[in-house]
Coordinates of C-alpha atoms in Angstrom, one line a residue:
M7 CA 201.9 -50.1 -60.0
T8 CA 198.2 -50.9 -61.7
L9 CA 197.8 -49.4 -65.2
V10 CA 194.7 -47.4 -65.1
Y11 CA 194.8 -45.4 -68.5
R12 CA 197.0 -46.0 -71.6
A13 CA 196.4 -44.0 -74.8
V14 CA 198.8 -44.8 -78.0
V15 CA 198.1 -42.1 -81.3
A16 CA 200.1 -41.2 -84.0
P17 CA 200.3 -37.3 -84.3
G18 CA 200.6 -35.4 -87.7
S19 CA 203.7 -33.2 -87.0
P20 CA 206.7 -35.2 -86.2
S21 CA 209.1 -32.5 -86.7
E22 CA 207.8 -30.4 -83.8
L23 CA 207.1 -33.4 -81.8
H24 CA 209.3 -33.0 -78.8
G25 CA 209.0 -29.4 -78.4
G26 CA 205.0 -29.7 -78.9
V27 CA 204.5 -32.3 -76.0
R28 CA 207.2 -30.3 -73.5
E29 CA 204.9 -27.0 -74.1
E30 CA 201.6 -29.0 -73.3
F31 CA 202.9 -30.9 -70.3
A32 CA 204.4 -27.6 -69.0
A33 CA 200.9 -25.8 -69.6
W34 CA 199.3 -28.8 -67.8
L35 CA 201.3 -28.4 -64.9
K36 CA 200.6 -25.0 -64.4
N37 CA 196.8 -25.9 -64.6
Q38 CA 197.5 -28.5 -61.9
A39 CA 198.6 -25.5 -60.0
L40 CA 202.0 -27.6 -59.1
T41 CA 205.3 -25.4 -58.6
L42 CA 207.3 -27.6 -61.0
D43 CA 209.3 -26.1 -64.1
L44 CA 210.0 -28.8 -66.8
P45 CA 213.5 -29.3 -66.8
L46 CA 215.6 -30.0 -70.1
S47 CA 216.5 -33.4 -68.5
G48 CA 216.9 -34.7 -65.1
T49 CA 214.7 -34.8 -61.8
V50 CA 213.1 -32.0 -59.9
E51 CA 210.9 -32.0 -56.9
S52 CA 208.4 -29.8 -55.2
G53 CA 206.3 -30.9 -52.2
N54 CA 204.9 -34.5 -52.8
A55 CA 205.6 -34.1 -56.6
E56 CA 208.8 -35.2 -58.9
L57 CA 209.2 -34.7 -62.3
T58 CA 211.6 -36.3 -64.6
V59 CA 212.5 -35.8 -68.0
A60 CA 214.8 -37.7 -70.4
E61 CA 215.4 -38.0 -74.0
A62 CA 217.3 -40.3 -76.0
S63 CA 218.3 -41.0 -79.5
D64 CA 220.5 -43.0 -82.1
S65 CA 221.4 -42.7 -85.6
E66 CA 217.5 -43.4 -86.8
V67 CA 215.4 -42.9 -83.6
S68 CA 214.7 -40.1 -81.1
A69 CA 212.5 -40.2 -78.0
L70 CA 211.5 -38.1 -75.0
R71 CA 209.8 -39.4 -71.7
I72 CA 208.5 -36.7 -69.1
V73 CA 207.2 -38.7 -65.8
L74 CA 205.0 -36.9 -63.3
S75 CA 204.7 -38.9 -59.7
E76 CA 202.4 -37.7 -57.2
E77 CA 202.3 -39.0 -53.8
Q78 CA 198.1 -38.4 -52.8
A79 CA 196.1 -39.6 -50.0
A80 CA 195.0 -42.7 -51.4
G81 CA 198.6 -43.7 -52.9
R82 CA 201.1 -42.4 -55.9
L83 CA 199.7 -41.5 -59.1
V84 CA 202.1 -42.0 -62.0
T85 CA 201.9 -40.1 -65.6
T86 CA 204.0 -40.7 -68.4
V87 CA 204.2 -39.2 -71.8
T88 CA 206.4 -40.9 -74.4
A89 CA 206.9 -39.4 -77.8
A90 CA 209.0 -41.0 -80.3
S91 CA 209.8 -40.7 -84.2
A92 CA 211.6 -42.7 -86.4
G93 CA 211.6 -41.0 -90.1
S94 CA 208.3 -40.1 -91.2
V95 CA 206.8 -42.4 -88.5
S96 CA 206.0 -40.8 -84.9
W97 CA 203.6 -41.6 -82.2
I98 CA 202.4 -40.7 -78.6
W99 CA 202.2 -43.1 -75.7
V100 CA 200.4 -42.0 -72.4
D101 CA 200.3 -44.0 -69.2
V102 CA 198.8 -43.5 -65.9
E103 CA 199.7 -46.1 -63.4
R104 CA 198.4 -46.2 -59.9
L105 CA 200.1 -47.6 -56.5
A106 CA 197.6 -47.9 -53.7
N107 CA 198.7 -47.1 -50.2
D108 CA 196.1 -49.7 -48.9
P109 CA 195.3 -52.3 -51.5
Y110 CA 192.0 -53.0 -49.8
A111 CA 190.7 -49.6 -49.5
R112 CA 188.2 -48.3 -52.0
L113 CA 190.3 -46.2 -54.2
P114 CA 188.8 -42.9 -56.5
E115 CA 188.2 -43.5 -59.9
V116 CA 191.0 -42.3 -62.3
G117 CA 189.8 -40.5 -65.4
V118 CA 191.3 -39.3 -68.4
P119 CA 194.6 -37.2 -67.5
G120 CA 194.4 -33.5 -68.8
I121 CA 197.4 -33.9 -71.1
A122 CA 195.6 -36.2 -73.1
P123 CA 193.3 -34.0 -74.8
A124 CA 195.8 -31.3 -74.7
L125 CA 198.0 -33.2 -76.9
L126 CA 195.3 -34.4 -79.0
N127 CA 193.8 -30.6 -79.6
R128 CA 197.5 -29.7 -80.9
W129 CA 197.8 -32.4 -83.4
V130 CA 195.2 -34.3 -85.6
S131 CA 196.1 -37.8 -84.1
K132 CA 195.1 -41.3 -85.0
S133 CA 194.5 -44.9 -83.2
G134 CA 194.8 -47.2 -86.0
S135 CA 192.7 -45.6 -88.8
T136 CA 190.7 -43.7 -86.3
T137 CA 191.2 -39.9 -86.2
L138 CA 190.5 -39.3 -82.0
A139 CA 188.2 -36.4 -81.3
T140 CA 187.9 -34.7 -77.8
G141 CA 184.2 -34.0 -78.2
P142 CA 181.3 -35.8 -79.6
T143 CA 180.3 -35.9 -83.3
P144 CA 176.4 -35.4 -84.4
V145 CA 175.3 -37.8 -87.2
D146 CA 172.4 -37.2 -89.6
A147 CA 171.2 -39.5 -92.0
L148 CA 173.8 -38.2 -94.8
G149 CA 176.3 -39.2 -92.3
V150 CA 175.4 -42.5 -91.9
G151 CA 177.6 -43.9 -94.7
D152 CA 180.8 -42.4 -93.1
L153 CA 180.1 -43.7 -89.6
L154 CA 179.3 -47.2 -91.3
H155 CA 182.8 -46.9 -92.9
Q156 CA 184.5 -46.3 -89.8
L157 CA 182.6 -49.1 -87.9
T158 CA 183.3 -51.9 -90.4
D159 CA 187.0 -50.3 -91.1
P160 CA 189.4 -53.9 -90.7
E161 CA 192.1 -51.3 -89.7
R162 CA 190.0 -49.8 -86.8
L163 CA 191.6 -50.1 -83.3
A164 CA 190.0 -47.6 -81.2
P165 CA 186.2 -48.6 -79.9
L166 CA 183.7 -46.2 -81.3
I167 CA 180.8 -45.1 -79.2
V168 CA 177.4 -44.7 -80.7
M169 CA 174.1 -43.0 -79.0
S170 CA 171.1 -42.7 -80.2
R171 CA 168.4 -40.1 -79.1
D172 CA 165.3 -40.9 -76.8
R173 CA 162.0 -39.4 -78.1
Y174 CA 162.3 -37.2 -74.6
A175 CA 165.6 -35.7 -75.0
S176 CA 166.1 -32.5 -77.3
P177 CA 169.5 -32.3 -79.2
E178 CA 171.0 -30.1 -77.0
M179 CA 170.3 -32.7 -73.8
A180 CA 171.6 -35.6 -76.2
M181 CA 174.8 -33.5 -76.7
D182 CA 175.3 -32.8 -73.3
R183 CA 175.2 -36.5 -72.3
A184 CA 177.3 -37.4 -75.2
D185 CA 179.8 -34.9 -73.9
L186 CA 179.9 -36.3 -70.4
I187 CA 180.8 -39.8 -71.8
Q188 CA 183.5 -38.4 -74.5
D189 CA 185.2 -36.6 -71.5
R190 CA 185.8 -40.3 -70.0
V191 CA 187.4 -41.6 -73.1
V192 CA 189.3 -39.4 -74.6
G193 CA 192.7 -41.0 -76.5
L194 CA 190.9 -43.8 -76.1
A195 CA 187.5 -44.0 -78.1
N196 CA 185.2 -41.6 -80.2
V197 CA 181.4 -40.7 -79.5
F198 CA 178.7 -40.2 -81.9
V199 CA 175.2 -39.0 -81.6
L200 CA 172.3 -40.0 -84.1
N201 CA 169.5 -38.1 -84.9
A202 CA 166.3 -40.0 -85.4
D203 CA 166.6 -40.5 -88.7
A204 CA 170.5 -41.8 -88.8
T205 CA 169.2 -44.1 -85.9
T206 CA 166.8 -45.6 -88.3
A207 CA 168.9 -45.7 -91.4
L208 CA 172.1 -47.2 -89.1
A209 CA 169.4 -49.8 -87.7
D210 CA 168.7 -50.8 -91.3
V211 CA 172.1 -51.6 -91.9
L212 CA 173.3 -53.1 -88.5
G213 CA 170.1 -55.3 -87.6
P214 CA 168.6 -56.2 -84.7
E215 CA 171.4 -57.5 -82.8
L216 CA 173.6 -54.7 -83.3
Q217 CA 171.3 -51.7 -83.7
V218 CA 171.1 -48.9 -80.9
T219 CA 167.9 -47.2 -80.6
G220 CA 165.5 -45.5 -78.0
G221 CA 168.2 -43.3 -76.2
A222 CA 170.7 -46.3 -75.9
V223 CA 174.4 -46.0 -76.3
R224 CA 176.5 -49.2 -77.8
T225 CA 180.4 -49.4 -78.0
Y226 CA 181.6 -51.1 -81.3
M227 CA 184.7 -52.7 -80.1
G228 CA 187.1 -53.2 -83.6
G229 CA 186.7 -55.7 -85.9
L230 CA 183.1 -55.4 -86.3
T231 CA 181.6 -57.3 -89.3
I232 CA 177.7 -57.6 -90.2
P233 CA 176.1 -59.6 -89.1
D234 CA 178.8 -59.9 -86.4
R235 CA 179.8 -63.4 -85.2
N236 CA 179.6 -62.3 -81.4
P237 CA 177.6 -59.1 -81.3
K238 CA 177.6 -59.2 -77.3
R239 CA 181.3 -57.7 -77.5
H240 CA 179.6 -54.6 -78.6
G241 CA 178.0 -53.5 -75.4
Q242 CA 174.9 -51.8 -74.9
I243 CA 173.4 -49.6 -72.3
A244 CA 169.8 -48.9 -72.2
G245 CA 168.6 -45.8 -72.9
S246 CA 166.7 -45.5 -69.6
L247 CA 169.8 -45.6 -67.7
V248 CA 171.7 -43.3 -70.0
A249 CA 168.7 -40.6 -69.1
G250 CA 168.5 -41.1 -65.5
Q251 CA 171.9 -41.9 -64.6
T252 CA 174.4 -40.6 -67.2
A253 CA 177.1 -40.3 -65.1
A254 CA 177.0 -44.2 -63.9
A255 CA 176.6 -45.0 -67.5
A256 CA 179.5 -42.8 -68.5
N257 CA 181.7 -44.6 -65.8
R258 CA 180.7 -48.3 -67.0
I259 CA 181.5 -47.3 -70.5
Q260 CA 184.7 -45.9 -69.4
R261 CA 185.6 -48.8 -67.6
Q262 CA 184.8 -51.1 -70.7
V263 CA 186.9 -48.7 -73.0
T264 CA 189.7 -48.6 -70.7
Q265 CA 190.0 -52.4 -70.0
H266 CA 190.4 -52.6 -73.8
A267 CA 193.1 -49.8 -73.6
V268 CA 195.5 -51.0 -71.2
S269 CA 195.7 -54.6 -72.3
Q270 CA 197.4 -53.1 -75.8
R271 CA 201.1 -53.5 -75.8
P272 CA 203.1 -50.5 -76.4
P273 CA 204.4 -49.6 -79.9
Q274 CA 206.7 -51.7 -81.6
L275 CA 209.3 -49.5 -82.2
Y276 CA 209.4 -48.8 -78.6
R277 CA 209.6 -52.4 -77.8
E278 CA 212.0 -53.1 -80.4
R279 CA 214.5 -50.1 -80.3
I280 CA 213.7 -47.3 -77.8
A281 CA 213.1 -49.6 -74.8
S282 CA 217.0 -50.6 -74.6
L283 CA 218.1 -46.8 -75.3
P284 CA 219.9 -45.5 -72.2
G285 CA 218.5 -42.9 -70.4
F286 CA 214.9 -43.7 -69.8
P287 CA 213.7 -43.3 -66.2
R288 CA 211.7 -46.3 -64.9
H289 CA 213.7 -48.6 -67.9
L290 CA 217.2 -50.1 -67.6
N291 CA 220.0 -48.7 -69.4
K292 CA 221.2 -51.1 -72.2
G293 CA 224.6 -52.1 -70.4
Q294 CA 222.7 -53.0 -67.1
D295 CA 220.5 -56.1 -67.9
D296 CA 219.5 -56.9 -71.8
E297 CA 218.1 -60.1 -70.3
L298 CA 215.6 -58.6 -68.0
I299 CA 214.3 -56.3 -70.9
V300 CA 213.9 -59.2 -73.1
E301 CA 212.2 -61.1 -69.9
L302 CA 210.0 -58.2 -69.8
I303 CA 209.0 -58.3 -73.3
A304 CA 208.3 -61.8 -72.9
L305 CA 206.2 -61.4 -70.0
E306 CA 204.1 -58.6 -71.6
A307 CA 203.4 -61.2 -74.6
E308 CA 202.2 -63.7 -72.1
R309 CA 200.1 -61.1 -70.7
D310 CA 198.5 -60.6 -73.9
Q311 CA 197.7 -64.1 -74.4
L312 CA 195.9 -64.2 -70.8
V313 CA 194.0 -61.1 -71.7
G314 CA 192.7 -62.6 -75.0
Q315 CA 191.4 -65.8 -72.7
V316 CA 189.7 -64.1 -70.1
A317 CA 188.2 -61.4 -72.4
G318 CA 185.1 -64.1 -73.1
L319 CA 184.3 -64.2 -69.4
R320 CA 184.9 -60.2 -68.8
D321 CA 181.9 -59.9 -71.4
E322 CA 180.0 -62.1 -69.8
V323 CA 180.3 -60.5 -66.4
E324 CA 180.0 -57.0 -68.1
Y325 CA 176.6 -57.9 -69.9
S326 CA 175.0 -59.4 -66.5
A327 CA 176.1 -56.0 -64.8
L328 CA 174.6 -54.1 -67.5
Q329 CA 171.2 -56.3 -67.4
L330 CA 171.3 -56.1 -63.6
D331 CA 171.6 -52.3 -63.8
E332 CA 168.5 -52.1 -66.5
T333 CA 166.6 -54.2 -64.2
E334 CA 167.3 -52.1 -60.9
A335 CA 166.5 -48.9 -63.1
E336 CA 162.8 -50.3 -64.3
L337 CA 162.2 -51.3 -60.4
D338 CA 162.9 -48.0 -59.2
S339 CA 160.7 -46.3 -61.8
A340 CA 157.9 -48.6 -61.1
Q341 CA 158.3 -48.1 -57.2
A342 CA 158.2 -44.4 -57.8
R343 CA 155.2 -44.6 -59.8
V344 CA 153.3 -46.4 -57.3
R345 CA 154.3 -44.1 -54.2
Y346 CA 153.0 -41.2 -56.5
L347 CA 149.5 -43.1 -57.0
E348 CA 149.5 -43.9 -53.5
S349 CA 150.1 -40.4 -52.5
R350 CA 147.4 -39.3 -55.0
L351 CA 144.9 -41.7 -53.7
R352 CA 145.7 -40.6 -50.2
A353 CA 145.4 -37.0 -51.0
A354 CA 141.8 -37.5 -52.8
G355 CA 140.7 -39.6 -49.1
D356 CA 140.9 -42.8 -50.8
R357 CA 141.3 -45.6 -48.4
S358 CA 142.3 -48.1 -51.0
A359 CA 146.1 -46.5 -50.8
H360 CA 146.4 -48.2 -47.5
L361 CA 144.8 -51.8 -48.4
P362 CA 147.0 -54.6 -49.5
T363 CA 147.1 -55.9 -53.1
P364 CA 144.4 -58.3 -54.0
A365 CA 144.9 -61.5 -55.5
T366 CA 143.8 -61.6 -59.3
A367 CA 142.5 -64.3 -61.5
V368 CA 145.5 -63.9 -63.6
P369 CA 149.0 -65.6 -62.0
E370 CA 151.6 -62.3 -61.6
S371 CA 154.2 -64.3 -62.4
A372 CA 155.6 -67.9 -63.8
D373 CA 158.1 -70.1 -62.3
S374 CA 159.4 -71.6 -65.8
C375 CA 159.8 -71.0 -69.4
A376 CA 157.2 -74.2 -69.2
D377 CA 155.1 -72.5 -66.7
A378 CA 154.6 -69.1 -68.9
I379 CA 153.6 -71.3 -72.2
G380 CA 151.0 -73.4 -70.0
Q381 CA 149.5 -70.0 -68.3
A382 CA 149.4 -68.4 -71.5
R383 CA 147.3 -71.1 -73.0
Q384 CA 145.1 -71.2 -69.7
Y385 CA 144.6 -67.5 -69.2
L386 CA 145.5 -65.1 -72.2
D387 CA 142.6 -65.5 -75.0
N388 CA 144.0 -63.3 -77.1
L389 CA 147.1 -65.5 -77.9
D390 CA 147.3 -68.6 -79.6
I391 CA 150.5 -70.4 -78.5
G392 CA 151.9 -73.1 -81.0
D393 CA 153.7 -76.3 -80.8
T394 CA 156.4 -75.0 -78.6
D395 CA 156.8 -76.7 -75.9
F396 CA 159.8 -79.0 -76.5
F397 CA 161.8 -75.8 -77.0
A398 CA 160.8 -74.0 -74.0
G399 CA 161.3 -77.2 -71.9
Q400 CA 165.0 -77.3 -73.1
L401 CA 165.5 -73.7 -71.8
D402 CA 164.4 -74.6 -68.4
T403 CA 167.2 -77.2 -68.1
H404 CA 169.3 -73.8 -67.9
V405 CA 170.2 -72.0 -64.1
K406 CA 168.4 -68.9 -65.6
S407 CA 165.2 -70.7 -66.6
S408 CA 163.3 -69.1 -63.7
S409 CA 164.2 -65.6 -64.7
W410 CA 163.4 -66.3 -68.6
G411 CA 160.0 -67.9 -67.5
K412 CA 159.1 -64.4 -65.6
K413 CA 160.3 -62.5 -68.6
A414 CA 158.3 -64.5 -71.2
W415 CA 155.1 -64.4 -68.9
R416 CA 155.3 -60.5 -68.8
A417 CA 155.9 -60.6 -72.5
F418 CA 153.1 -62.7 -73.2
R419 CA 150.6 -60.4 -70.5
A420 CA 151.9 -57.5 -72.6
M421 CA 150.8 -59.2 -75.8
Q422 CA 147.5 -60.0 -74.3
D423 CA 146.7 -56.2 -73.2
Y424 CA 148.1 -54.8 -76.9
A425 CA 145.7 -57.2 -78.5
D426 CA 142.7 -56.4 -76.3
L427 CA 143.6 -52.7 -76.7
K428 CA 143.8 -53.2 -80.6
T429 CA 140.6 -55.0 -81.2
T430 CA 138.5 -53.0 -78.5
V431 CA 139.4 -49.1 -78.9
G432 CA 141.2 -49.4 -82.2
F433 CA 144.8 -48.8 -80.7
D434 CA 146.7 -47.4 -83.8
G435 CA 150.1 -48.7 -83.8
D436 CA 151.8 -52.0 -83.6
F437 CA 153.4 -54.2 -80.8
L438 CA 156.5 -52.0 -80.3
A439 CA 154.8 -48.6 -80.6
Y440 CA 152.5 -50.0 -77.7
C441 CA 155.5 -50.7 -75.8
E442 CA 157.0 -47.2 -76.5
Q443 CA 153.8 -45.5 -75.4
S444 CA 153.5 -47.6 -72.6
P445 CA 149.3 -47.2 -71.9
S446 CA 148.5 -46.7 -68.5
A447 CA 147.7 -49.6 -66.0
L448 CA 148.3 -52.1 -69.1
T449 CA 151.4 -54.6 -69.2
M450 CA 153.8 -53.7 -71.4
I451 CA 157.9 -54.8 -71.6
P452 CA 161.1 -52.5 -72.5
E453 CA 161.2 -51.6 -76.1
G454 CA 164.4 -52.8 -76.5
W455 CA 163.3 -56.4 -75.9
V456 CA 161.0 -56.3 -79.4
A457 CA 162.5 -56.5 -82.7
L458 CA 159.6 -56.7 -85.7
R459 CA 162.3 -57.9 -88.1
E460 CA 165.5 -59.8 -88.7
S461 CA 168.8 -59.0 -90.4
E462 CA 168.6 -58.9 -94.3
S463 CA 171.0 -61.6 -94.3
T464 CA 168.4 -63.6 -92.2
D465 CA 165.6 -62.8 -94.4
N466 CA 167.2 -63.8 -97.7
N467 CA 168.7 -66.9 -96.4
P468 CA 166.1 -69.7 -97.4
K469 CA 167.5 -71.7 -94.4
Y470 CA 167.1 -69.0 -91.7
R471 CA 163.8 -68.1 -93.3
G472 CA 162.4 -71.5 -93.0
A473 CA 163.8 -72.0 -89.4
R474 CA 161.4 -68.9 -88.7
T475 CA 158.3 -69.8 -90.5
F476 CA 155.6 -71.7 -88.3
P477 CA 151.9 -72.9 -88.5
V478 CA 148.9 -70.8 -88.6
P479 CA 145.5 -71.3 -89.1
E480 CA 144.3 -71.1 -92.8
E481 CA 142.2 -67.9 -92.3
V482 CA 145.8 -66.0 -91.6
H483 CA 147.4 -67.5 -94.1
E484 CA 146.2 -69.7 -97.0
D485 CA 149.7 -71.5 -96.6
E486 CA 148.7 -72.2 -93.1
S487 CA 151.9 -71.1 -92.2
V488 CA 154.1 -67.5 -92.2
Y489 CA 157.5 -66.3 -91.6
M490 CA 157.6 -65.0 -88.0
C491 CA 160.4 -62.4 -88.0
A492 CA 158.7 -60.4 -85.1
H493 CA 160.8 -61.8 -82.1
I494 CA 161.3 -61.0 -78.3
K495 CA 164.7 -60.9 -77.0
L496 CA 164.5 -62.2 -73.4
E497 CA 168.3 -62.1 -73.4
A498 CA 170.4 -59.7 -75.9
G499 CA 173.7 -62.2 -76.3
G500 CA 175.4 -65.2 -75.2
R501 CA 173.4 -68.6 -75.5
P502 CA 171.1 -69.7 -75.5
A503 CA 169.8 -66.1 -75.7
P504 CA 166.2 -67.2 -75.5
R505 CA 163.8 -65.7 -78.1
I506 CA 159.8 -65.7 -78.5
H507 CA 158.8 -65.5 -82.6
F508 CA 155.3 -64.1 -83.0
F509 CA 152.9 -63.0 -85.9
D510 CA 150.6 -60.0 -85.0
D511 CA 147.5 -60.4 -86.6
T512 CA 145.4 -58.3 -84.2
A513 CA 144.2 -56.5 -87.4
G514 CA 142.6 -59.7 -88.9
T515 CA 141.6 -62.0 -86.6
G516 CA 142.4 -60.5 -83.3
F517 CA 145.0 -62.7 -82.3
I518 CA 148.8 -63.0 -81.8
Y519 CA 150.0 -66.2 -83.1
V520 CA 153.2 -67.5 -81.0
G521 CA 155.2 -69.6 -83.2
Y522 CA 158.4 -70.4 -81.2
F523 CA 159.8 -70.1 -77.9
G524 CA 163.3 -71.3 -77.2
E525 CA 166.6 -70.7 -77.8
H526 CA 168.0 -68.3 -80.4
L527 CA 167.3 -69.7 -84.2
P528 CA 170.3 -69.9 -86.4
N529 CA 171.8 -67.3 -88.3
D530 CA 175.0 -66.1 -90.0
Q531 CA 176.3 -65.3 -86.5
T532 CA 175.4 -68.8 -84.7
N533 CA 176.6 -71.1 -87.6

């Protein structure tokens, strides 16, 4: 059996726990149109479904377990609800397991069992310090403080999913997207939706590595600190994907959160006391084999260690998948735009729609990071590239250097077009605004690549600030150097996480000065 869902929550009213769980489970069975009546104890069957109820207790603890086993076309699906209390302590534990008939067949996604939101709606329930919700929570500027408190609470266990609102989405549209995500993670995580003011306020505190803007969604795992030593574990999905493929984005978030949920161990009270009580289905009675129970608990501990070891690799795979999704979505959008413009040309009788794309004087791509630097110096007259060849060359020792070189060249060309637009027609805005507005027929990069400032801890640390201070001509600054906090993120997480640091002086000399192109410079998260 494969565990595909696990929620462990602490409800608020232990005195009515068993009766309430029975009522909600019976109502859920009826909603599923299963002709099964919940027995006081024992097993009943109907068609392809089997239902087992058991209670057990001693002088200090009492427990109830209800197990629904359904034979489906793809295999067996087993939903188990366990409720237990010991004095003032109580919890409910919901598991869903699946056994495939064909282990090689593609199995349908298993979502949140309907009993989970029913139980959460009956009792105010917590996972760690987090009160779990069944719907998304809107957040305005006044609510940012409470959200930050929840995000950084060291007692938090449940992931918190935070969505920003892109400029094209109405508040109702944003809440609809959040509803879809929340439905996939009920009992496992909470979803929050920021308005524009809240997005800015939260970004000011979290900094560029942890912020969530432009319609993106970020999943903040437990143990968050600001700055965070491993920001990539708080995975983000780009706003373009959330807007264009909301269901796919929700499924991806569900998989990430579920992987975290199923790796948690059962409650300590269960492992130490209830697991050995007689009468629980699919668990040995105390008199049958205590040694196997002890072995089971030891194997669970070993599994937890293995889960921790592979967590880093899983994060890398998940991050790569997100990058691929973002790239494919961007490509689909560009191809759709090309098809639209070609159709307009054909409708206007313009034969150029059928002609091949002519070669341009400026290269369309770069093969490496060093190539991107060399081409920028040769072809882009609005850029001044500093002495960063050594650092760019170091990036070319990595297997992903070709990809970084192509991204860097695109970023340099976007800077060139932005600077030209600013100095010729007087574009009113900075480089980020240029990328957000996406002027027609000009090169731009995704706005999520652009950060115009660093975190407060980096700004105020002389060591980190010095690492980001680079030479410029005297006419730019009398010290012949400036702090270049603005940067391009060619890769959001991991190492070496290439960065391009620049200073925008288009309002003065008309140039953009690139001081550094290399691996992520030191900060609190790298040192």
